[in-house]
GROMACS .gro file of C-alpha atoms in nm:
model
  363
    1ILE     CA    1   3.961   2.901   0.072
    2GLU     CA    2   3.932   2.877   0.450
    3ARG     CA    3   3.681   3.163   0.458
    4ARG     CA    4   3.475   2.997   0.185
    5VAL     CA    5   3.474   2.667   0.372
    6LEU     CA    6   3.375   2.837   0.697
    7TRP     CA    7   3.096   3.032   0.528
    8SER     CA    8   2.970   2.716   0.356
    9LEU     CA    9   2.966   2.524   0.684
   10ALA     CA   10   2.793   2.812   0.861
   11ILE     CA   11   2.524   2.829   0.591
   12LEU     CA   12   2.469   2.453   0.604
   13LEU     CA   13   2.440   2.459   0.984
   14ALA     CA   14   2.199   2.754   0.969
   15VAL     CA   15   1.981   2.581   0.710
   16GLY     CA   16   1.980   2.259   0.910
   17PHE     CA   17   1.888   2.445   1.229
   18ILE     CA   18   1.605   2.633   1.057
   19LEU     CA   19   1.468   2.312   0.907
   20TYR     CA   20   1.482   2.142   1.246
   21MET     CA   21   1.304   2.427   1.422
   22LEU     CA   22   1.035   2.454   1.154
   23ARG     CA   23   0.991   2.081   1.096
   24GLY     CA   24   0.637   2.093   1.231
   25VAL     CA   25   0.510   2.329   0.958
   26LEU     CA   26   0.732   2.243   0.661
   27LEU     CA   27   0.563   1.917   0.566
   28PRO     CA   28   0.300   2.057   0.322
   29PHE     CA   29   0.562   2.278   0.154
   30VAL     CA   30   0.812   1.995   0.110
   31ALA     CA   31   0.533   1.765  -0.010
   32GLY     CA   32   0.417   2.030  -0.257
   33MET     CA   33   0.771   2.080  -0.384
   34ALA     CA   34   0.813   1.703  -0.430
   35ILE     CA   35   0.485   1.682  -0.624
   36ALA     CA   36   0.582   1.978  -0.842
   37TYR     CA   37   0.924   1.827  -0.914
   38CYS     CA   38   0.773   1.492  -1.015
   39LEU     CA   39   0.500   1.648  -1.234
   40ASP     CA   40   0.720   1.909  -1.405
   41PRO     CA   41   0.821   1.686  -1.701
   42LEU     CA   42   0.456   1.602  -1.772
   43CYS     CA   43   0.365   1.969  -1.754
   44ASP     CA   44   0.647   2.053  -1.997
   45ARG     CA   45   0.517   1.796  -2.246
   46ILE     CA   46   0.163   1.934  -2.231
   47GLN     CA   47   0.301   2.287  -2.268
   48ARG     CA   48   0.482   2.183  -2.586
   49LEU     CA   49   0.143   2.087  -2.733
   50GLY     CA   50   0.045   2.454  -2.735
   51LEU     CA   51  -0.111   2.521  -2.394
   52SER     CA   52   0.016   2.798  -2.173
   53ARG     CA   53   0.209   2.711  -1.862
   54THR     CA   54  -0.085   2.809  -1.639
   55TRP     CA   55  -0.333   2.592  -1.828
   56ALA     CA   56  -0.089   2.302  -1.846
   57THR     CA   57  -0.034   2.328  -1.470
   58ALA     CA   58  -0.409   2.342  -1.408
   59VAL     CA   59  -0.469   2.029  -1.618
   60VAL     CA   60  -0.186   1.831  -1.459
   61THR     CA   61  -0.269   1.923  -1.098
   62THR     CA   62  -0.643   1.865  -1.148
   63VAL     CA   63  -0.592   1.518  -1.298
   64PHE     CA   64  -0.336   1.431  -1.029
   65ALA     CA   65  -0.568   1.549  -0.750
   66LEU     CA   66  -0.863   1.351  -0.894
   67ILE     CA   67  -0.655   1.034  -0.916
   68VAL     CA   68  -0.534   1.074  -0.558
   69LEU     CA   69  -0.887   1.142  -0.428
   70ILE     CA   70  -1.032   0.841  -0.610
   71LEU     CA   71  -0.759   0.613  -0.478
   72LEU     CA   72  -0.806   0.744  -0.125
   73ALA     CA   73  -1.184   0.710  -0.140
   74VAL     CA   74  -1.168   0.355  -0.275
   75LEU     CA   75  -0.860   0.205  -0.112
   76VAL     CA   76  -0.823   0.371   0.228
   77PRO     CA   77  -1.146   0.236   0.389
   78LEU     CA   78  -1.078  -0.113   0.252
   79LEU     CA   79  -0.712  -0.113   0.355
   80TYR     CA   80  -0.796   0.022   0.701
   81GLU     CA   81  -1.054  -0.251   0.754
   82GLN     CA   82  -0.811  -0.522   0.648
   83PHE     CA   83  -0.526  -0.390   0.862
   84VAL     CA   84  -0.748  -0.372   1.171
   85ALA     CA   85  -0.876  -0.728   1.113
   86LEU     CA   86  -0.521  -0.853   1.055
   87ALA     CA   87  -0.399  -0.696   1.379
   88GLU     CA   88  -0.687  -0.853   1.572
   89ASN     CA   89  -0.639  -1.201   1.425
   90LEU     CA   90  -0.258  -1.209   1.421
   91PRO     CA   91  -0.215  -1.377   1.763
   92GLU     CA   92  -0.468  -1.644   1.661
   93TYR     CA   93  -0.280  -1.708   1.337
   94ILE     CA   94   0.047  -1.747   1.525
   95GLY     CA   95  -0.122  -1.998   1.754
   96VAL     CA   96  -0.239  -2.197   1.452
   97ILE     CA   97   0.114  -2.195   1.311
   98ALA     CA   98   0.243  -2.317   1.648
   99ASP     CA   99  -0.005  -2.607   1.648
  100LYS     CA  100   0.092  -2.704   1.294
  101ILE     CA  101   0.466  -2.708   1.351
  102ASP     CA  102   0.453  -2.872   1.697
  103PRO     CA  103   0.504  -3.222   1.545
  104LEU     CA  104   0.807  -3.095   1.354
  105LEU     CA  105   0.951  -2.940   1.670
  106ALA     CA  106   0.891  -3.267   1.856
  107GLU     CA  107   1.087  -3.459   1.591
  108ILE     CA  108   1.369  -3.206   1.615
  109ARG     CA  109   1.382  -3.254   1.992
  110GLN     CA  110   1.399  -3.632   1.947
  111ILE     CA  111   1.683  -3.604   1.696
  112ALA     CA  112   1.869  -3.342   1.902
  113PRO     CA  113   1.764  -3.374   2.270
  114GLY     CA  114   1.963  -3.070   2.371
  115ALA     CA  115   1.799  -2.841   2.117
  116THR     CA  116   1.557  -2.579   2.241
  117SER     CA  117   1.249  -2.471   2.045
  118PRO     CA  118   1.094  -2.125   2.057
  119ASP     CA  119   0.790  -2.070   2.274
  120LEU     CA  120   0.544  -1.953   2.010
  121GLY     CA  121   0.279  -1.896   2.271
  122SER     CA  122   0.486  -1.626   2.437
  123VAL     CA  123   0.570  -1.488   2.094
  124ALA     CA  124   0.201  -1.460   2.015
  125GLY     CA  125   0.138  -1.282   2.344
  126THR     CA  126   0.423  -1.043   2.284
  127ILE     CA  127   0.300  -0.963   1.933
  128SER     CA  128  -0.052  -0.912   2.063
  129SER     CA  129   0.075  -0.667   2.326
  130ALA     CA  130   0.289  -0.492   2.065
  131MET     CA  131  -0.004  -0.457   1.826
  132SER     CA  132  -0.219  -0.314   2.105
  133TRP     CA  133   0.052  -0.065   2.194
  134ILE     CA  134   0.101   0.033   1.828
  135GLY     CA  135  -0.275   0.075   1.787
  136GLY     CA  136  -0.292   0.300   2.091
  137ALA     CA  137   0.009   0.501   1.976
  138ILE     CA  138  -0.138   0.549   1.629
  139GLY     CA  139  -0.469   0.651   1.781
  140GLY     CA  140  -0.296   0.908   2.000
  141ILE     CA  141  -0.101   1.043   1.705
  142LEU     CA  142  -0.407   1.071   1.484
  143THR     CA  143  -0.607   1.249   1.752
  144GLY     CA  144  -0.329   1.489   1.852
  145SER     CA  145  -0.364   1.855   1.769
  146LEU     CA  146  -0.034   1.870   1.578
  147ALA     CA  147  -0.128   1.564   1.373
  148PHE     CA  148  -0.467   1.717   1.297
  149PHE     CA  149  -0.293   2.038   1.186
  150ASN     CA  150  -0.054   1.841   0.964
  151VAL     CA  151  -0.338   1.645   0.803
  152VAL     CA  152  -0.538   1.962   0.737
  153SER     CA  153  -0.233   2.139   0.596
  154LEU     CA  154  -0.152   1.843   0.373
  155ILE     CA  155  -0.507   1.838   0.237
  156PHE     CA  156  -0.549   2.211   0.176
  157VAL     CA  157  -0.203   2.368   0.163
  158THR     CA  158  -0.008   2.107  -0.035
  159PRO     CA  159  -0.219   2.132  -0.353
  160ILE     CA  160  -0.189   2.512  -0.352
  161VAL     CA  161   0.188   2.499  -0.300
  162ALA     CA  162   0.225   2.232  -0.570
  163PHE     CA  163   0.019   2.436  -0.819
  164TYR     CA  164   0.215   2.759  -0.778
  165LEU     CA  165   0.554   2.588  -0.773
  166LEU     CA  166   0.466   2.385  -1.081
  167ARG     CA  167   0.340   2.692  -1.265
  168ASP     CA  168   0.652   2.897  -1.185
  169TRP     CA  169   0.904   2.608  -1.189
  170ASP     CA  170   1.092   2.718  -1.501
  171ARG     CA  171   1.105   3.081  -1.386
  172ILE     CA  172   1.232   2.977  -1.044
  173VAL     CA  173   1.507   2.766  -1.201
  174ALA     CA  174   1.603   3.048  -1.439
  175LYS     CA  175   1.612   3.299  -1.153
  176ILE     CA  176   1.836   3.080  -0.940
  177ASP     CA  177   2.059   3.020  -1.242
  178SER     CA  178   2.100   3.396  -1.286
  179TRP     CA  179   2.239   3.422  -0.933
  180LEU     CA  180   2.533   3.189  -1.010
  181PRO     CA  181   2.876   3.354  -1.029
  182PRO     CA  182   2.976   3.359  -1.399
  183ARG     CA  183   3.315   3.207  -1.323
  184HIS     CA  184   3.170   2.898  -1.152
  185ALA     CA  185   2.835   2.876  -1.332
  186PRO     CA  186   2.932   2.595  -1.578
  187VAL     CA  187   3.057   2.371  -1.298
  188VAL     CA  188   2.756   2.439  -1.078
  189ARG     CA  189   2.517   2.373  -1.368
  190GLN     CA  190   2.694   2.047  -1.443
  191GLN     CA  191   2.663   1.929  -1.081
  192MET     CA  192   2.301   2.042  -1.058
  193HIS     CA  193   2.229   1.846  -1.375
  194GLU     CA  194   2.389   1.541  -1.213
  195ILE     CA  195   2.179   1.591  -0.899
  196ASP     CA  196   1.865   1.625  -1.111
  197ARG     CA  197   1.953   1.308  -1.302
  198THR     CA  198   2.005   1.118  -0.978
  199LEU     CA  199   1.683   1.245  -0.821
  200ALA     CA  200   1.481   1.193  -1.138
  201GLY     CA  201   1.614   0.842  -1.176
  202PHE     CA  202   1.552   0.747  -0.815
  203ALA     CA  203   1.248   0.946  -0.700
  204ARG     CA  204   1.035   0.924  -1.013
  205GLY     CA  205   1.155   0.579  -1.108
  206GLN     CA  206   1.123   0.436  -0.758
  207ALA     CA  207   0.777   0.585  -0.716
  208THR     CA  208   0.665   0.414  -1.037
  209ILE     CA  209   0.816   0.084  -0.923
  210CYS     CA  210   0.648   0.105  -0.582
  211LEU     CA  211   0.307   0.177  -0.736
  212PHE     CA  212   0.347  -0.111  -0.981
  213LEU     CA  213   0.454  -0.357  -0.710
  214ALA     CA  214   0.171  -0.244  -0.480
  215GLY     CA  215  -0.081  -0.314  -0.755
  216PHE     CA  216   0.087  -0.638  -0.864
  217TYR     CA  217   0.116  -0.784  -0.513
  218GLY     CA  218  -0.227  -0.662  -0.403
  219ILE     CA  219  -0.411  -0.794  -0.710
  220GLY     CA  220  -0.213  -1.118  -0.715
  221LEU     CA  221  -0.269  -1.204  -0.349
  222THR     CA  222  -0.636  -1.108  -0.371
  223ALA     CA  223  -0.681  -1.319  -0.686
  224ILE     CA  224  -0.563  -1.638  -0.510
  225GLY     CA  225  -0.802  -1.569  -0.222
  226LEU     CA  226  -0.548  -1.488   0.049
  227ASN     CA  227  -0.704  -1.320   0.350
  228PHE     CA  228  -0.595  -0.956   0.379
  229GLY     CA  229  -0.408  -0.999   0.049
  230LEU     CA  230  -0.485  -0.648  -0.073
  231ALA     CA  231  -0.355  -0.482   0.244
  232ILE     CA  232  -0.040  -0.695   0.256
  233GLY     CA  233   0.033  -0.647  -0.113
  234VAL     CA  234  -0.015  -0.270  -0.111
  235PHE     CA  235   0.189  -0.234   0.207
  236ALA     CA  236   0.473  -0.449   0.067
  237GLY     CA  237   0.474  -0.257  -0.261
  238LEU     CA  238   0.476   0.087  -0.104
  239LEU     CA  239   0.746  -0.024   0.141
  240SER     CA  240   0.968  -0.123  -0.151
  241PHE     CA  241   1.116   0.229  -0.158
  242ILE     CA  242   1.336   0.089   0.121
  243PRO     CA  243   1.556  -0.159  -0.070
  244TYR     CA  244   1.466  -0.525  -0.007
  245VAL     CA  245   1.252  -0.446   0.300
  246GLY     CA  246   0.912  -0.441   0.131
  247SER     CA  247   0.954  -0.768  -0.056
  248ILE     CA  248   1.099  -0.952   0.245
  249VAL     CA  249   0.829  -0.833   0.487
  250GLY     CA  250   0.551  -0.903   0.237
  251LEU     CA  251   0.688  -1.248   0.155
  252ILE     CA  252   0.716  -1.354   0.520
  253VAL     CA  253   0.371  -1.226   0.621
  254SER     CA  254   0.188  -1.356   0.314
  255VAL     CA  255   0.351  -1.699   0.323
  256GLY     CA  256   0.272  -1.727   0.695
  257LEU     CA  257  -0.094  -1.641   0.632
  258ALA     CA  258  -0.110  -1.880   0.338
  259TYR     CA  259   0.034  -2.155   0.557
  260VAL     CA  260  -0.246  -2.095   0.808
  261GLN     CA  261  -0.527  -2.048   0.558
  262PHE     CA  262  -0.460  -2.313   0.292
  263ASP     CA  263  -0.431  -2.686   0.353
  264ASN     CA  264  -0.256  -2.736   0.019
  265TRP     CA  265   0.114  -2.656   0.000
  266ALA     CA  266   0.067  -2.565  -0.365
  267TRP     CA  267  -0.114  -2.242  -0.268
  268VAL     CA  268   0.170  -2.156  -0.029
  269ALA     CA  269   0.411  -2.200  -0.318
  270VAL     CA  270   0.188  -1.984  -0.541
  271THR     CA  271   0.189  -1.711  -0.275
  272ALA     CA  272   0.568  -1.716  -0.260
  273GLY     CA  273   0.578  -1.727  -0.641
  274ILE     CA  274   0.390  -1.397  -0.664
  275PHE     CA  275   0.667  -1.220  -0.474
  276ILE     CA  276   0.940  -1.404  -0.664
  277LEU     CA  277   0.779  -1.303  -0.995
  278GLY     CA  278   0.740  -0.944  -0.872
  279GLN     CA  279   1.108  -0.929  -0.779
  280ALA     CA  280   1.206  -1.076  -1.115
  281ILE     CA  281   1.002  -0.813  -1.301
  282GLU     CA  282   1.147  -0.537  -1.082
  283GLY     CA  283   1.508  -0.649  -1.114
  284ASN     CA  284   1.511  -0.741  -1.483
  285ILE     CA  285   1.264  -0.496  -1.639
  286LEU     CA  286   1.160  -0.205  -1.417
  287GLN     CA  287   1.488  -0.110  -1.252
  288PRO     CA  288   1.700  -0.117  -1.572
  289LYS     CA  289   1.443   0.093  -1.760
  290LEU     CA  290   1.331   0.333  -1.485
  291LEU     CA  291   1.634   0.361  -1.258
  292GLY     CA  292   1.922   0.267  -1.484
  293GLU     CA  293   2.266   0.165  -1.369
  294ASN     CA  294   2.405   0.509  -1.287
  295VAL     CA  295   2.162   0.641  -1.028
  296GLY     CA  296   2.450   0.662  -0.784
  297LEU     CA  297   2.260   0.583  -0.463
  298HIS     CA  298   2.370   0.259  -0.299
  299PRO     CA  299   2.090   0.072  -0.113
  300VAL     CA  300   2.285   0.089   0.215
  301TRP     CA  301   2.306   0.470   0.192
  302VAL     CA  302   1.937   0.493   0.104
  303ILE     CA  303   1.841   0.287   0.410
  304PHE     CA  304   2.070   0.494   0.633
  305ALA     CA  305   1.935   0.821   0.494
  306LEU     CA  306   1.573   0.714   0.548
  307LEU     CA  307   1.637   0.596   0.904
  308ALA     CA  308   1.837   0.907   0.995
  309GLY     CA  309   1.588   1.144   0.833
  310GLY     CA  310   1.292   0.973   1.000
  311ALA     CA  311   1.462   0.982   1.340
  312LEU     CA  312   1.549   1.353   1.314
  313PHE     CA  313   1.250   1.502   1.132
  314GLY     CA  314   0.980   1.233   1.122
  315PHE     CA  315   0.783   1.205   0.797
  316LEU     CA  316   0.941   1.529   0.676
  317GLY     CA  317   1.279   1.362   0.711
  318LEU     CA  318   1.163   1.071   0.495
  319LEU     CA  319   1.078   1.316   0.218
  320LEU     CA  320   1.409   1.499   0.248
  321ALA     CA  321   1.634   1.196   0.303
  322VAL     CA  322   1.687   1.085  -0.058
  323PRO     CA  323   1.729   1.437  -0.207
  324VAL     CA  324   1.983   1.531   0.060
  325MET     CA  325   2.169   1.203   0.011
  326ALA     CA  326   2.169   1.258  -0.366
  327VAL     CA  327   2.322   1.605  -0.322
  328ILE     CA  328   2.582   1.472  -0.079
  329GLY     CA  329   2.668   1.187  -0.317
  330VAL     CA  330   2.711   1.412  -0.622
  331VAL     CA  331   2.918   1.670  -0.433
  332SER     CA  332   3.132   1.398  -0.273
  333ARG     CA  333   3.206   1.232  -0.607
  334PHE     CA  334   3.292   1.568  -0.761
  335ALA     CA  335   3.520   1.660  -0.469
  336LEU     CA  336   3.688   1.317  -0.481
  337GLY     CA  337   3.748   1.351  -0.854
  338ARG     CA  338   3.904   1.695  -0.805
  339PHE     CA  339   4.121   1.561  -0.523
  340LEU     CA  340   4.248   1.260  -0.721
  341ALA     CA  341   4.342   1.486  -1.013
  342SER     CA  342   4.517   1.747  -0.798
  343ARG     CA  343   4.867   1.793  -0.660
  344LEU     CA  344   4.739   1.712  -0.312
  345PHE     CA  345   4.689   1.350  -0.416
  346ASP     CA  346   4.998   1.309  -0.633
  347PRO     CA  347   5.243   1.602  -0.625
  348ASP     CA  348   5.469   1.439  -0.885
  349GLY     CA  349   5.195   1.337  -1.127
  350ALA     CA  350   5.023   1.670  -1.190
  351ASP     CA  351   5.148   1.677  -1.548
  352ASN     CA  352   5.011   1.323  -1.612
  353PRO     CA  353   4.671   1.293  -1.448
  354PRO     CA  354   4.533   0.941  -1.399
  355THR     CA  355   4.370   0.806  -1.712
  356SER     CA  356   4.095   0.628  -1.520
  357LEU     CA  357   3.941   0.959  -1.424
  358PRO     CA  358   3.832   1.232  -1.666
  359PRO     CA  359   3.994   1.569  -1.608
  360PRO     CA  360   3.774   1.778  -1.378
  361PRO     CA  361   3.607   2.090  -1.519
  362ALA     CA  362   3.811   2.405  -1.461
  363LEU     CA  363   3.694   2.628  -1.180
   0.00000   0.00000   0.00000
């Protein structure tokens, strides 16, 4: 057992080291694998209609690539223009908010003479400097040679990787399954099925939820005439893969802009109502149907995994964070179940295992 543990740790450390050293070139391959994993069920359905795997893969990847290209061609220029205009006008908007709430702050100072109010002018200057720094940093990143290489590889390499992985997905899975030791194969298959269920529930379901919320928020804010509504809505929706962050950021920014733009408080309430309605649809309809109750990934662990993965591997880490956390969660629950049903946990109760836990599969 000690040798097995040592070998397992050594393999994990070696894999982690290799991923860290090759993080600059792995992005298109990981992105292609993620696309292939998400599109595999659709490809299986088309294959059941009578098409070969190659033709089903060609149809799925072509349609997916066309949809992505159309969205990029239509949305990216518009979103870029709105984000740039928002960054330029943000200090002015904060100044307008400061002028509007000055009377309220004056009343607060009269009621509580010792109370201090925030200096919104300095806040506006700080935000303006921060936006300038972020703009310069993004410009440097986009013009860097490594970033250019990553963009080119994402555009040209990712579709090729996704096509071949999607075409050979079933054969790859069958080949890996044939390598499993016969004695442990049932247990490994069971845990891999649990990992697949967790990933399918979270990755595919959360991607669908993010796309829906991006469209709902973007169309809703644009329909009421909010400046930069499309950019804010799409950004808030796509950021919803981080639990609670997208909705909170979108709500604060959109309500602040509505407060500056509209003289009627009713439109501010309508702006907030769009996000409240979006959260109600997500919590009561989308999450129960797409994610279910047994995904097994707590929001705190998801946030931690995304932050840790982004800090260690950048955008590649964001792609790997949830799958790695899903694997760790499944393996940890399995190991905990084995421990609670073993003599190590209760030496005197081995003959009567706890009824709250199902007996673990025999190794």
